[in-house]
Tab-separated table of C-alpha atoms in Angstrom:
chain	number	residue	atom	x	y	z
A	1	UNK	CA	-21.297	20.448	7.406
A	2	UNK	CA	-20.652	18.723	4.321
A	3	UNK	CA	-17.599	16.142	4.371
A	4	UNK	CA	-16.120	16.025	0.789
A	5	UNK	CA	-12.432	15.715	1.133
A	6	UNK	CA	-10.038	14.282	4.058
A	7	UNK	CA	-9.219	17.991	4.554
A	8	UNK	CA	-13.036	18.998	5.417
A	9	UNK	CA	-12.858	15.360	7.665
A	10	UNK	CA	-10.362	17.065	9.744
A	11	UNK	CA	-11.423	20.308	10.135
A	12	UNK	CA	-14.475	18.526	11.516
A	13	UNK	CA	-12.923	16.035	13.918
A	14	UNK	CA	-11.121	18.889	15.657
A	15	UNK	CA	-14.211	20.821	16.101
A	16	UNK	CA	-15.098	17.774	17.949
A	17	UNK	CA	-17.418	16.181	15.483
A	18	UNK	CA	-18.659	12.653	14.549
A	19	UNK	CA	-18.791	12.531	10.729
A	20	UNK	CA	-22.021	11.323	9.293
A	21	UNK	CA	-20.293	9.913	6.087
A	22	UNK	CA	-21.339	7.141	4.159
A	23	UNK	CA	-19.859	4.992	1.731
A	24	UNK	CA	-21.324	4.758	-1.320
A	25	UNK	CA	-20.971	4.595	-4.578
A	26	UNK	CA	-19.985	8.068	-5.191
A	27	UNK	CA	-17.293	7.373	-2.997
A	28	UNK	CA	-15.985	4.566	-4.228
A	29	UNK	CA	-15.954	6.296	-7.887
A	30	UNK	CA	-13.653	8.837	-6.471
A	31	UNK	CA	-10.081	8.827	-8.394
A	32	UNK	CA	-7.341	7.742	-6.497
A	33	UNK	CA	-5.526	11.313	-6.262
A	34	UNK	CA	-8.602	12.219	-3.682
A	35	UNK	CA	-7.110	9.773	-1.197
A	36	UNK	CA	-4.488	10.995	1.563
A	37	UNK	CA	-2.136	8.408	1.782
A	38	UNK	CA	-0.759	7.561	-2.007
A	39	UNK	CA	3.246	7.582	-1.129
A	40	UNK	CA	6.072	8.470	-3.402
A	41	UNK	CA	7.851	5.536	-3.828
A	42	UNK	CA	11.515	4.307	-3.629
A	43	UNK	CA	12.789	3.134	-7.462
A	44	UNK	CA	16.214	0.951	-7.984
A	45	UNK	CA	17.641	0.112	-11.381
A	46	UNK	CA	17.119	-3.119	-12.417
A	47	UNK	CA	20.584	-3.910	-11.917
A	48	UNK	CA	20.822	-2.601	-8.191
A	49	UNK	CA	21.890	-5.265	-5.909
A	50	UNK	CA	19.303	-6.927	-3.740
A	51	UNK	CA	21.061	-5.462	-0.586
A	52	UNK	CA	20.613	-2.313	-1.223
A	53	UNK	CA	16.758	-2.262	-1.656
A	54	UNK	CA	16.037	-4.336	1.273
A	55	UNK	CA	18.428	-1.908	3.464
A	56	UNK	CA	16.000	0.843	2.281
A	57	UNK	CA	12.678	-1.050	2.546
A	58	UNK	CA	13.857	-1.686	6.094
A	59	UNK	CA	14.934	1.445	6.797
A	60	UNK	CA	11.879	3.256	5.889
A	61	UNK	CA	9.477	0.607	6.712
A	62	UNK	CA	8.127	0.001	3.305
A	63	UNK	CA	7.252	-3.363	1.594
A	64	UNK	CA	8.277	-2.839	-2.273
A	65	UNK	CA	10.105	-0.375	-4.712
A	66	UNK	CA	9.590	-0.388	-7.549
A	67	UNK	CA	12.145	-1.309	-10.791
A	68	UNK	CA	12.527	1.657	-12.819
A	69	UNK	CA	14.751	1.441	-16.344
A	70	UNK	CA	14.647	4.478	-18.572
A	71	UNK	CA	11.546	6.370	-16.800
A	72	UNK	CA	9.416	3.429	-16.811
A	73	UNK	CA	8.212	1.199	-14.397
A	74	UNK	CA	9.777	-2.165	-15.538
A	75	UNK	CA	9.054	-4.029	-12.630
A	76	UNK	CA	8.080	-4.249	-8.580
A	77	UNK	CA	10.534	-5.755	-6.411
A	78	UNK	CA	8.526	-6.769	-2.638
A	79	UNK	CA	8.895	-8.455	0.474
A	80	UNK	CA	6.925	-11.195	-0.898
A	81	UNK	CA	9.617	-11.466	-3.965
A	82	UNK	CA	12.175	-11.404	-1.741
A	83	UNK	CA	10.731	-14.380	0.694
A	84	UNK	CA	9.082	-16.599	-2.438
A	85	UNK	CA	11.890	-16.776	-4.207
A	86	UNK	CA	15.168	-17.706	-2.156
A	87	UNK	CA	16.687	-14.212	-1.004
A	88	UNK	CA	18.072	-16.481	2.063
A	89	UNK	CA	19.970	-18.463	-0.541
A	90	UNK	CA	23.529	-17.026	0.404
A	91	UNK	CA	24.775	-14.700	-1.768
A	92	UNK	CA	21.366	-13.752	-2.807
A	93	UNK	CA	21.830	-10.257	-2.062
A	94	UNK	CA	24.584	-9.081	-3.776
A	95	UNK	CA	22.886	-10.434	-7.182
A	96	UNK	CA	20.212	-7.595	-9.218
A	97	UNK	CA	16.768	-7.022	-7.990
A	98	UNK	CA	15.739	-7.685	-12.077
A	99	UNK	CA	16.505	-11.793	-10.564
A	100	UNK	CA	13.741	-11.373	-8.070
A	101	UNK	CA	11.924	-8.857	-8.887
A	102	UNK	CA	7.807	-9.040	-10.792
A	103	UNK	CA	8.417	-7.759	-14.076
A	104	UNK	CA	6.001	-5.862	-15.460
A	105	UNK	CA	3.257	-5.533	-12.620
A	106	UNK	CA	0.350	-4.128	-12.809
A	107	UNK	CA	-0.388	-0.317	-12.916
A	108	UNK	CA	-3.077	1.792	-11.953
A	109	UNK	CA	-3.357	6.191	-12.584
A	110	UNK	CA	-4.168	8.193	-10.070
A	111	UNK	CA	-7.227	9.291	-12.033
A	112	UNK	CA	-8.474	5.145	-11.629
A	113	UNK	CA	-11.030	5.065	-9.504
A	114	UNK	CA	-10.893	3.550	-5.773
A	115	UNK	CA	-13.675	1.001	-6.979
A	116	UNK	CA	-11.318	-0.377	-9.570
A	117	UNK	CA	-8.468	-0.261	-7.081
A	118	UNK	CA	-10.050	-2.187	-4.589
A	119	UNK	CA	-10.903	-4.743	-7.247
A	120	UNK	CA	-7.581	-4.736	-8.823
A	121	UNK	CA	-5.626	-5.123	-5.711
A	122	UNK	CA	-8.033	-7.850	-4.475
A	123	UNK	CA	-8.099	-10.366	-7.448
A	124	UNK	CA	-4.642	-10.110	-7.753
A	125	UNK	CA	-3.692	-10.284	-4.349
A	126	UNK	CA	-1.406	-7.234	-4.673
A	127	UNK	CA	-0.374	-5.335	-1.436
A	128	UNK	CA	1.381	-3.052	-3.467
A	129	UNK	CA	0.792	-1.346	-7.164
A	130	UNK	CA	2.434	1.328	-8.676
A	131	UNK	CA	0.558	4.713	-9.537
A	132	UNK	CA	1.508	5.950	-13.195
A	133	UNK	CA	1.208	8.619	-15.890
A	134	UNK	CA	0.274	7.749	-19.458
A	135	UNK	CA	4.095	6.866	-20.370
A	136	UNK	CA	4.269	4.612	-17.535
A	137	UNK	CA	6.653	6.776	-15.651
A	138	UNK	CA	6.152	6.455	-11.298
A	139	UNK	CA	4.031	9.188	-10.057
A	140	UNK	CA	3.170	6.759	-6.914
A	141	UNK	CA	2.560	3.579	-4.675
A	142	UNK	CA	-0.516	2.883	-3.639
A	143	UNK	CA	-0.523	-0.113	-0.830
A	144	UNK	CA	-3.704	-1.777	0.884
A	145	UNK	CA	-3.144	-0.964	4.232
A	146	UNK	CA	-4.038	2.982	2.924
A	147	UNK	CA	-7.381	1.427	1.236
A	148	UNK	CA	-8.473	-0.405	4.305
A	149	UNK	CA	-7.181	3.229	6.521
A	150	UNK	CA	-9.655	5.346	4.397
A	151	UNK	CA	-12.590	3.062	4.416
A	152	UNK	CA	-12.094	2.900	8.442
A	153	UNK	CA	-12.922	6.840	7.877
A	154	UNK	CA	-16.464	6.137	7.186
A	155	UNK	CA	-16.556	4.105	10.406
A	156	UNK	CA	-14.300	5.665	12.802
A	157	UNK	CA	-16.409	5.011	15.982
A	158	UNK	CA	-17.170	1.121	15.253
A	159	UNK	CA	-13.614	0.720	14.166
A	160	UNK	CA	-11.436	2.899	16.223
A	161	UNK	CA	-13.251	2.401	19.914
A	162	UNK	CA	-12.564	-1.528	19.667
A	163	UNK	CA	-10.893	-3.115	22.395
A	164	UNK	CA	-6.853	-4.310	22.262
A	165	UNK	CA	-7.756	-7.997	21.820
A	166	UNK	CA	-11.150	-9.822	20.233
A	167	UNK	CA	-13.243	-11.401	22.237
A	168	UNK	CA	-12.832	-14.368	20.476
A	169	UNK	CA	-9.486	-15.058	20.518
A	170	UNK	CA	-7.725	-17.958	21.925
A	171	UNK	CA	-6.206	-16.757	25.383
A	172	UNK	CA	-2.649	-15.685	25.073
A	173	UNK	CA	0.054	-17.677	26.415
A	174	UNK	CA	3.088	-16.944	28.196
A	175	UNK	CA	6.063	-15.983	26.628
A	176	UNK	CA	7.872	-19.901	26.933
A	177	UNK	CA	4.750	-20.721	24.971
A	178	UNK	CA	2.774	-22.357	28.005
């Protein structure tokens, strides 16, 4: 069976199959659209408080939204923002998310390939980077952890059957640290 798509993955995992895939080039030139796991994210105002962002990062367990003003992404406001630059400051969070925010991140299209992804998330260090059409308008999010989850595809067996802790790990301690 040929394994093209995270759709024909599936099919073949629950007909009890061990893909045979193997990443290559070809895969790594795929766009961005072919992956499963580009999510729709939350956008604020520039002017929205600080507050009100983190309530809905926590709430739906995400780690940026992005800063939308007139269509366009303006801006990406993170977890990272928020702990680099003083949200604990009191008061901090009834001020705008344009005070903390990183204006005018960096963008990728969903047509980009996961090659240039990779690289672009990697040199700048970005967990997070907004997916956009030609007018710079949100179409999506695209964060590492759903890079790293489709390159574990290719290697399900070595990286899914590992045990809970690694072997070379310190030994844990007790709770009151001893």
């Amino acid at each position: 069976m040929s394994i093209e798509n995270d759709e024909d993955l599936d099919r073949y995992m629950e007909a009890g199959g061990v893909p045979d895939r193997v990443l290559n080039n070809r895969v790594l030139l795929r766009p961005i659209s072919d992956l499963r796991y580009p999510r729709n994210p939350l956008a604020y105002a520039p002017g929205a408080s600080v507050s009100e962002a983190l309530s809905a990062m926590m709430a739906k367990n995400l780690g940026a939204v992005l800063v939308v003003d007139g269509g366009k992404v303006v801006g990406i406001f993170s977890e990272r923002d928020a702990l680099r630059k003083g949200l604990y400051v009191k008061g901090a969070g009834d001020r705008p998310i344009r005070e903390f925010m990183t204006p005018n991140p960096d963008c990728l299209t969903p047509h980009d390939s996961i090659a240039f992804a990779m690289n672009r998330m990697g040199v700048g260090g970005y967990r997070h980077i907004p997916l956009v059409d030609a007018q710079r308008r949100p179409v999506g999010m695209l964060v590492m952890r759903d890079l790293v989850r489709y390159v574990v595809t290719f290697f399900p067996a070595e990286a899914l059957n590992l045990p809970p802790h690694s072997e070379h790990a310190p030994p844990e301690r007790n709770k009151e640290g001893g």
